[in-house]
Tab-separated table of C-alpha atoms in Angstrom:
chain	number	residue	atom	x	y	z
A	1	MET	CA	-0.923	4.399	-16.391
A	2	ILE	CA	-4.621	5.268	-16.123
A	3	ASP	CA	-5.865	8.116	-13.965
A	4	THR	CA	-7.487	6.924	-10.719
A	5	LYS	CA	-9.461	10.192	-10.624
A	6	GLU	CA	-11.692	8.737	-13.329
A	7	TYR	CA	-12.927	6.098	-10.885
A	8	ASP	CA	-14.845	6.178	-7.609
A	9	LEU	CA	-12.519	4.139	-5.434
A	10	THR	CA	-15.073	4.043	-2.613
A	11	SER	CA	-17.028	1.547	-4.746
A	12	PRO	CA	-15.880	-2.081	-5.135
A	13	TYR	CA	-17.385	-2.150	-8.623
A	14	GLU	CA	-15.414	0.929	-9.663
A	15	ILE	CA	-12.204	-0.561	-8.244
A	16	ALA	CA	-12.868	-3.732	-10.229
A	17	ARG	CA	-13.439	-1.622	-13.367
A	18	TYR	CA	-10.191	0.235	-12.729
A	19	ILE	CA	-8.303	-3.056	-12.419
A	20	LYS	CA	-9.944	-4.388	-15.600
A	21	ASP	CA	-9.052	-1.229	-17.542
A	22	ALA	CA	-5.480	-1.038	-16.267
A	23	LYS	CA	-2.673	-2.291	-18.440
A	24	LYS	CA	-1.153	-5.342	-16.768
A	25	THR	CA	2.605	-4.966	-16.514
A	26	THR	CA	5.690	-6.989	-15.626
A	27	PRO	CA	8.361	-4.299	-15.292
A	28	VAL	CA	11.969	-5.449	-15.021
A	29	LYS	CA	15.396	-4.012	-14.388
A	30	ALA	CA	18.374	-5.444	-16.283
A	31	TYR	CA	22.029	-5.039	-15.316
A	32	VAL	CA	24.103	-5.298	-18.467
A	33	ILE	CA	27.838	-5.501	-19.137
A	34	GLY	CA	28.488	-4.730	-22.774
A	35	GLU	CA	28.619	-2.055	-25.454
A	36	ILE	CA	25.034	-0.845	-25.786
A	37	GLY	CA	25.386	2.817	-24.849
A	38	GLU	CA	24.645	4.157	-28.329
A	39	ILE	CA	21.527	2.064	-28.878
A	40	ILE	CA	18.093	3.682	-28.807
A	41	TYR	CA	15.255	1.184	-28.422
A	42	ASP	CA	11.569	2.001	-28.043
A	43	GLY	CA	10.248	0.916	-24.635
A	44	VAL	CA	13.670	0.498	-23.008
A	45	GLU	CA	15.336	3.160	-20.870
A	46	ILE	CA	19.113	2.795	-20.723
A	47	PHE	CA	21.320	4.376	-18.074
A	48	GLY	CA	25.071	4.025	-17.593
A	49	ASN	CA	28.374	4.235	-19.433
A	50	ASP	CA	31.818	2.634	-19.791
A	51	GLY	CA	30.423	-0.817	-20.419
A	52	PHE	CA	27.978	-1.050	-17.503
A	53	TYR	CA	24.305	-0.215	-17.978
A	54	ILE	CA	20.955	-0.507	-16.218
A	55	LEU	CA	17.871	-1.049	-18.354
A	56	PHE	CA	14.245	-0.425	-17.385
A	57	GLY	CA	11.211	-1.639	-19.292
A	58	GLU	CA	8.488	-4.242	-19.746
A	59	ASN	CA	9.821	-7.789	-19.458
A	60	SER	CA	8.971	-8.835	-23.015
A	61	VAL	CA	10.555	-5.686	-24.495
A	62	VAL	CA	13.744	-5.908	-22.424
A	63	GLU	CA	14.143	-9.602	-23.242
A	64	GLU	CA	13.686	-8.804	-26.935
A	65	PHE	CA	16.307	-6.055	-26.677
A	66	ILE	CA	18.775	-8.459	-25.069
A	67	ARG	CA	18.094	-11.115	-27.698
A	68	LEU	CA	18.527	-8.706	-30.629
A	69	HIS	CA	21.751	-7.205	-29.232
A	70	ASN	CA	23.258	-10.354	-27.807
A	71	ASP	CA	26.449	-9.827	-29.805
A	72	LYS	CA	27.097	-6.599	-27.870
A	73	ILE	CA	26.297	-8.014	-24.428
A	74	LYS	CA	28.855	-9.933	-22.399
A	75	LYS	CA	26.729	-10.554	-19.338
A	76	TYR	CA	23.346	-9.545	-17.919
A	77	LYS	CA	21.013	-10.173	-14.992
A	78	LEU	CA	17.286	-9.469	-14.785
A	79	GLU	CA	15.469	-8.321	-11.645
A	80	TRP	CA	11.679	-8.156	-11.125
A	81	ASP	CA	9.128	-7.997	-8.315
A	82	ARG	CA	5.698	-8.526	-9.931
A	83	ARG	CA	3.871	-10.306	-12.758
A	84	ASN	CA	0.943	-8.866	-14.757
A	85	SER	CA	0.383	-6.267	-12.060
A	86	ALA	CA	-2.645	-4.009	-12.492
A	87	ILE	CA	-2.168	-1.488	-9.686
A	88	PRO	CA	1.113	0.393	-9.287
A	89	MET	CA	2.486	1.519	-5.965
A	90	LEU	CA	1.496	4.940	-4.656
A	91	ASP	CA	3.956	7.735	-5.413
A	92	ILE	CA	4.741	8.705	-1.817
A	93	ARG	CA	7.341	11.411	-2.492
A	94	ASN	CA	4.991	14.290	-1.720
A	95	VAL	CA	2.795	12.636	0.917
A	96	GLU	CA	2.964	14.641	4.166
A	97	ALA	CA	3.429	11.581	6.347
A	98	ARG	CA	6.214	9.396	7.733
A	99	ILE	CA	6.431	6.273	5.620
A	100	GLU	CA	9.062	3.701	6.578
A	101	PRO	CA	10.777	1.302	4.155
A	102	GLY	CA	9.190	-2.057	3.449
A	103	SER	CA	5.606	-0.805	3.517
A	104	ILE	CA	3.386	-1.627	0.532
A	105	ILE	CA	0.964	1.134	-0.432
A	106	ARG	CA	-1.010	0.836	-3.642
A	107	GLU	CA	-2.185	3.587	-5.946
A	108	GLY	CA	-5.563	5.025	-4.969
A	109	VAL	CA	-4.754	5.221	-1.229
A	110	ARG	CA	-5.189	8.540	0.597
A	111	ILE	CA	-2.797	9.279	3.464
A	112	ASP	CA	-3.341	12.487	5.434
A	113	LYS	CA	-0.848	14.762	7.156
A	114	ASN	CA	1.367	13.413	9.971
A	115	ALA	CA	0.221	9.823	9.558
A	116	VAL	CA	2.837	7.116	10.180
A	117	ILE	CA	3.160	3.956	8.095
A	118	MET	CA	5.578	1.479	9.639
A	119	MET	CA	7.718	-1.276	8.135
A	120	GLY	CA	5.813	-4.106	6.508
A	121	ALA	CA	2.417	-2.407	6.620
A	122	VAL	CA	0.153	-3.137	3.642
A	123	ILE	CA	-2.480	-0.634	2.504
A	124	ASN	CA	-4.713	-1.572	-0.399
A	125	ILE	CA	-6.458	0.483	-3.059
A	126	GLY	CA	-9.239	2.819	-1.951
A	127	ALA	CA	-8.142	2.912	1.705
A	128	GLU	CA	-7.997	6.189	3.631
A	129	ILE	CA	-5.606	6.897	6.506
A	130	GLY	CA	-6.550	9.913	8.618
A	131	GLU	CA	-4.344	12.661	9.980
A	132	GLY	CA	-2.005	11.563	12.764
A	133	SER	CA	-2.897	7.871	12.511
A	134	MET	CA	-0.291	5.113	12.751
A	135	ILE	CA	-0.414	1.843	10.842
A	136	ASP	CA	2.084	-0.260	12.764
A	137	MET	CA	4.441	-2.996	11.605
A	138	ASN	CA	2.912	-5.718	9.394
A	139	ALA	CA	-0.613	-4.374	9.853
A	140	VAL	CA	-3.007	-4.609	6.902
A	141	VAL	CA	-5.613	-2.079	5.848
A	142	GLY	CA	-7.679	-3.755	3.135
A	143	ALA	CA	-9.374	-2.210	0.134
A	144	ARG	CA	-11.624	0.762	0.983
A	145	GLY	CA	-10.790	0.624	4.699
A	146	ARG	CA	-11.406	4.018	6.300
A	147	ILE	CA	-9.165	4.940	9.219
A	148	GLY	CA	-10.006	8.160	11.069
A	149	LYS	CA	-7.730	10.684	12.763
A	150	ASN	CA	-5.265	9.755	15.531
A	151	VAL	CA	-5.961	6.038	15.248
A	152	HIS	CA	-3.364	3.406	16.149
A	153	VAL	CA	-3.636	0.133	14.220
A	154	GLY	CA	-1.354	-2.227	16.116
A	155	ALA	CA	1.319	-4.513	14.717
A	156	GLY	CA	-0.087	-7.432	12.744
A	157	ALA	CA	-3.682	-6.202	12.961
A	158	VAL	CA	-5.980	-6.678	9.972
A	159	ILE	CA	-8.627	-4.230	8.809
A	160	ALA	CA	-10.525	-6.397	6.351
A	161	GLY	CA	-10.907	-5.154	2.809
A	162	VAL	CA	-14.226	-4.984	1.032
A	163	LEU	CA	-13.716	-5.774	-2.635
A	164	GLU	CA	-14.511	-9.411	-3.327
A	165	PRO	CA	-17.162	-10.369	-2.581
A	166	PRO	CA	-18.400	-6.774	-2.949
A	167	SER	CA	-20.120	-5.168	0.008
A	168	SER	CA	-21.807	-1.802	0.298
A	169	ASP	CA	-20.066	-0.946	3.573
A	170	PRO	CA	-16.298	-0.762	4.129
A	171	VAL	CA	-14.675	-1.050	7.531
A	172	ILE	CA	-14.853	2.333	9.275
A	173	VAL	CA	-12.584	3.123	12.216
A	174	GLU	CA	-13.508	6.478	13.721
A	175	ASP	CA	-11.158	8.999	15.352
A	176	ASN	CA	-8.954	8.221	18.395
A	177	VAL	CA	-9.429	4.452	18.260
A	178	LEU	CA	-6.728	2.011	19.345
A	179	ILE	CA	-6.665	-1.410	17.717
A	180	GLY	CA	-4.348	-3.815	19.507
A	181	ALA	CA	-1.727	-6.031	17.943
A	182	ASN	CA	-2.993	-8.973	15.856
A	183	ALA	CA	-6.637	-7.928	16.160
A	184	VAL	CA	-8.933	-8.535	13.183
A	185	VAL	CA	-11.800	-6.268	12.178
A	186	LEU	CA	-14.156	-7.997	9.752
A	187	GLU	CA	-15.877	-6.591	6.677
A	188	GLY	CA	-18.470	-3.873	7.162
A	189	VAL	CA	-17.723	-3.255	10.860
A	190	LYS	CA	-17.738	0.268	12.282
A	191	ILE	CA	-15.705	1.085	15.384
A	192	GLY	CA	-16.893	4.156	17.252
A	193	LYS	CA	-14.819	7.130	18.296
A	194	GLY	CA	-12.376	6.646	21.167
A	195	SER	CA	-12.872	2.905	21.564
A	196	VAL	CA	-10.192	0.290	22.222
A	197	VAL	CA	-9.942	-3.145	20.617
A	198	ALA	CA	-7.816	-5.476	22.739
A	199	ALA	CA	-4.920	-7.348	21.182
A	200	GLY	CA	-5.893	-10.540	19.392
A	201	SER	CA	-9.603	-9.740	19.289
A	202	VAL	CA	-11.846	-10.601	16.349
A	203	VAL	CA	-14.404	-7.858	15.802
A	204	THR	CA	-17.474	-9.188	13.973
A	205	SER	CA	-20.039	-6.451	14.707
A	206	ASN	CA	-20.162	-2.702	15.229
A	207	VAL	CA	-18.505	-1.233	18.320
A	208	GLU	CA	-20.039	1.796	19.993
A	209	ALA	CA	-17.983	4.839	20.941
A	210	GLY	CA	-15.918	4.952	24.117
A	211	VAL	CA	-15.762	1.265	25.043
A	212	VAL	CA	-13.170	-1.490	25.322
A	213	VAL	CA	-13.855	-4.752	23.482
A	214	ALA	CA	-11.980	-8.031	23.719
A	215	GLY	CA	-12.282	-11.649	22.684
A	216	ALA	CA	-13.309	-13.682	19.656
A	217	PRO	CA	-15.903	-12.601	18.854
A	218	ALA	CA	-15.141	-9.291	20.589
A	219	LYS	CA	-17.530	-8.149	23.323
A	220	VAL	CA	-17.675	-4.999	25.427
A	221	ILE	CA	-15.785	-5.502	28.699
A	222	LYS	CA	-15.764	-1.933	30.040
A	223	THR	CA	-16.065	1.718	29.155
A	224	VAL	CA	-12.922	3.715	28.452
A	225	ASP	CA	-11.801	5.293	31.726
A	226	GLU	CA	-8.821	7.393	32.753
A	227	LYS	CA	-6.685	4.319	33.379
A	228	THR	CA	-7.434	3.051	29.865
A	229	LYS	CA	-6.636	6.438	28.356
A	230	GLU	CA	-3.302	6.508	30.155
A	231	LYS	CA	-2.378	3.014	28.935
A	232	THR	CA	-3.337	3.774	25.337
A	233	LYS	CA	-2.213	7.374	24.907
A	234	GLN	CA	-0.298	8.355	21.805
A	235	LEU	CA	3.047	10.104	21.554
A	236	ASP	CA	2.888	13.210	19.392
A	237	ASP	CA	6.649	13.121	18.843
A	238	LEU	CA	6.257	9.945	16.773
A	239	ARG	CA	4.081	11.836	14.297
A	240	LYS	CA	6.368	14.802	13.633
């Protein structure tokens, strides 16, 4: 695995270089019934005993192992979830956030303290998720997307990535913004602090701070008032 710190993941060209340099892998898991416990094989990790084993390794190496030791194997089954993958998933074990199962978060993503990533959310390389922000179910934050603090990206919303074609400006969502369910924010758009994007909107140009936008393309329909704040307020208990 190459070190992402050697690359500037705010740049689409650097992300492309990282992907080009990365070793493409097809990792597999093999469940094996047989007598292979004493075998040591370079590139294959073997766990288990008493005739049942789980193998981890690159597809070609594991298949070669199985072929060479077929006489010792009664039965096996392979399991895999990718092919020639360049970017591994982010190691989330020490991230100070709540990350629910079924989310897909790639290496090179930054997630700040008390953020919440819900089931089915997808966050691509180079994205940044600010402190206390929630990426709701099945929402997408594309490559290099920058989400500020205490933002809510609603279920099914899409923050467009900026990788191919390359663009100098990623999507920027400033602090305390609410993006409604199934809204789409297009490449290079900046959404100002405290604004609200109504559900289903398509945002094609910058949004100033403190307004509500709706429609396709989204247009300003009002300024954020007390009623809007009440309807869009966040629950701190969900972030602790």
